[in-house]
XYZ file of C-alpha atoms in Angstrom:
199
model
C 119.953 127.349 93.791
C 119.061 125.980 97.088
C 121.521 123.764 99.244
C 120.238 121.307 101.736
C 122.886 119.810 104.099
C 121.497 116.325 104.781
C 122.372 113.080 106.925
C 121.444 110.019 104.841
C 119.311 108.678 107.586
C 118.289 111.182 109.246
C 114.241 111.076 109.639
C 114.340 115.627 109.506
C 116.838 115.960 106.536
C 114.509 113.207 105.032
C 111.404 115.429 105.233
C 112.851 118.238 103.271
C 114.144 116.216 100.693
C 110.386 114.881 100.186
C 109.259 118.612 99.826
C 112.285 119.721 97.237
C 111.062 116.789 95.179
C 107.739 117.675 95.550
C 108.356 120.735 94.240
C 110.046 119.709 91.335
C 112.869 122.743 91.497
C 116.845 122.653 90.789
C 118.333 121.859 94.424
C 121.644 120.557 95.914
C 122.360 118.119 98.554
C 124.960 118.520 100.556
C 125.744 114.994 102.204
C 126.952 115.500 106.023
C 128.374 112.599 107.926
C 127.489 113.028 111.118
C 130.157 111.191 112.549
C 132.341 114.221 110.907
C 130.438 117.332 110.509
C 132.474 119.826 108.237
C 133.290 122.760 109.523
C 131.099 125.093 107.700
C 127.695 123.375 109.690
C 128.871 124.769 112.938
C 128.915 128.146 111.669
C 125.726 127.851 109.725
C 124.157 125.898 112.281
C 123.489 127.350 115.572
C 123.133 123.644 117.147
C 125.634 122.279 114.518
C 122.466 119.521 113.387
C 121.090 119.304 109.927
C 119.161 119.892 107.944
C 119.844 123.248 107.113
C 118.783 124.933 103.946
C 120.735 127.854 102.198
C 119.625 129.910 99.771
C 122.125 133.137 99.050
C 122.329 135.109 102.359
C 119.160 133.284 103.860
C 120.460 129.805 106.904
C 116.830 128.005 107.614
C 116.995 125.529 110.463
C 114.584 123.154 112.155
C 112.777 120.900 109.095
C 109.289 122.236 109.565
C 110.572 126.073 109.232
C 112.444 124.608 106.280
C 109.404 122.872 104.375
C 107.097 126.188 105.397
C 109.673 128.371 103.493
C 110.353 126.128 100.286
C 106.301 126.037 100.472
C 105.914 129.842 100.314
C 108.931 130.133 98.019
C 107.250 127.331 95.459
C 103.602 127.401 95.893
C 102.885 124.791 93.155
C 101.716 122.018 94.205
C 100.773 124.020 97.706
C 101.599 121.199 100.762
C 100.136 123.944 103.453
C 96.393 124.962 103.760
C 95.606 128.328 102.205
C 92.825 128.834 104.905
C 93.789 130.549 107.411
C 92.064 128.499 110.385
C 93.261 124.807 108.373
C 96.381 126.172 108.243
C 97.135 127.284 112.072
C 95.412 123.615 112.779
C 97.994 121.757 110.515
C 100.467 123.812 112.294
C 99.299 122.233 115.734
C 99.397 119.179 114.729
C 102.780 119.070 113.267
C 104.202 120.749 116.698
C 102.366 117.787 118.511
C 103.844 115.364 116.097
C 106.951 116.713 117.425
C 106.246 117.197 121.224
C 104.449 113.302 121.332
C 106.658 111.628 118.371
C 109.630 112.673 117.100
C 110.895 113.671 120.370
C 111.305 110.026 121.190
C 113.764 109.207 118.355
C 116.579 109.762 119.413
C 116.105 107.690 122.566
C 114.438 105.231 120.542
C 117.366 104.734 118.400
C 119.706 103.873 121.501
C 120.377 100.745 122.997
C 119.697 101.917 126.443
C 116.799 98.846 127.026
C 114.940 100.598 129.448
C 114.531 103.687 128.321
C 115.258 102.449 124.233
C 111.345 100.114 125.090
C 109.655 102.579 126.639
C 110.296 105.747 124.007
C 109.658 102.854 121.084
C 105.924 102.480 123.401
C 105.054 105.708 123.369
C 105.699 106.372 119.907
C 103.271 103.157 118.778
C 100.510 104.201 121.743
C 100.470 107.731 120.251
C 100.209 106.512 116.568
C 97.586 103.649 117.280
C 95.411 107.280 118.606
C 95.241 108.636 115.234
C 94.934 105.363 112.788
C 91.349 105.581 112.917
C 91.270 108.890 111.173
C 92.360 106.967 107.737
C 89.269 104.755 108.163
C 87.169 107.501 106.758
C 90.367 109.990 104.371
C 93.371 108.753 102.402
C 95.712 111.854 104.045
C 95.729 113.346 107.536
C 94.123 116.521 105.983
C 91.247 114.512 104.019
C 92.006 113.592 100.097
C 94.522 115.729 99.725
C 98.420 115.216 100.153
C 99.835 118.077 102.765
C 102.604 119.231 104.530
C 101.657 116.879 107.545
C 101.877 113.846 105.545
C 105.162 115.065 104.492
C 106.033 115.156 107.985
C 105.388 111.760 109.660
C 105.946 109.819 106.706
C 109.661 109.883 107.435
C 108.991 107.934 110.831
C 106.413 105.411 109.193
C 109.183 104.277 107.226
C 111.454 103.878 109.864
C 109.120 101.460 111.639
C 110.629 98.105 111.654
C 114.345 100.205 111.433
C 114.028 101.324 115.290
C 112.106 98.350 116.402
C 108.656 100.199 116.527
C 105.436 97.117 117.437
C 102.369 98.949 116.158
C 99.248 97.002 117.667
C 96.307 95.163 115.844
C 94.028 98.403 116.021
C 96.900 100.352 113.608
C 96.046 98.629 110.597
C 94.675 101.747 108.936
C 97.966 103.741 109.316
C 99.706 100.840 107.923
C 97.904 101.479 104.859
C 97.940 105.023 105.253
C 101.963 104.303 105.113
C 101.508 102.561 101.835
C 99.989 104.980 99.967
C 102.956 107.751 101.361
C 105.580 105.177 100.096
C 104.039 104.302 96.955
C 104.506 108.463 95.935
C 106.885 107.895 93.247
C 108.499 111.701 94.727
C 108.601 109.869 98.002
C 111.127 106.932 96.497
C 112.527 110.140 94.682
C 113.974 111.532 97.739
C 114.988 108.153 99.899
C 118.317 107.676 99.581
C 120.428 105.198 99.640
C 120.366 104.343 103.476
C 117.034 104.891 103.594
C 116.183 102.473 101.069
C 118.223 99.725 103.192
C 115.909 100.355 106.581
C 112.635 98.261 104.944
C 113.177 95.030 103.214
């Protein structure tokens, strides 16, 4: 059985746990508080974060690694393209989701008001850029649910939670965000934190 050391809010851990549930397979969580890691982590962990996913001898880091192996492992339903050229594309666009979003978090989570208002900025400029694609597809890959939905829907919920403005224009990712949330394997894998950051 597969063990996934989790944070309860943490937007990465949060990912994974949507792709366990999508998979519908016998898993374990192993709840970290990040305020005191256990001991184990650090020597599992080369950077001591989660998540981290073990399966007998095999320590995945890094949630996209993670949600690329439990995809191979448990192709049904398949959350990567099978094409090859789809799939290195969705593989770009999940590093720039991390390189132009995600990196921002942390800072964003801060109180640092400065630099806390200018991270939660560039986080709504770049998402306003791509709210136009659900004008014309219900998913960032066309109709179909994928791997890259997977991965920014853990920051769409977390919105209003770090104090993230989207403008006017961003009205079709809003409802892009509603269909992710309404995914009954979406409120599956929240947990109880999560469910506390949207009223």
């Amino acid at each position: 059985m597969m063990t996934l050391y989790s944070t309860a809010t943490c937007p990465f851990s949060h990912r994974c746990r949507i792709v366990l549930h999508e998979k519908d397979m016998d898993f374990q969580i192993h709840d970290v508080d990040p305020n005191n890691k256990p001991e184990d982590l650090a020597v599992i962990s080369p950077y001591g974060r989660v998540p981290v996913l073990v399966e007998r001898d095999l320590v995945l880091y890094e949630s996209n690694i993670i949600n690329e192996y439990i995809d191979d492992r448990f192709p049904h339903p398949q959350l990567m393209p099978a094409e090859p050229v789809m799939r290195a594309r969705a593989r770009l666009l999940l590093h720039r989701f991390e390189q132009e979003l995600f990196c921002h978090i942390e800072v964003a989570e801060q109180n640092e008001h400065k630099l806390t208002d200018a991270a939660r900025k560039i986080i709504a400029e770049n998402l306003a850029m791509i709210a136009s694609l659900f004008d014309k597809q219900k998913y960032m890959l066309g109709d179909e649910y994928s791997m890259l939905d997977v991965a920014i829907a853990p920051l769409l919920w977390r919105l209003d939670y770090y104090g993230i403005r989207l403008p006017k224009q961003a009205a079709p990712l809003l409802k892009y965000s509603e269909r992710l949330f309404s995914r009954p394997l979406f409120i599956d894998a929240l947990t109880p934190s999560e469910k506390m950051m949207r009223k």
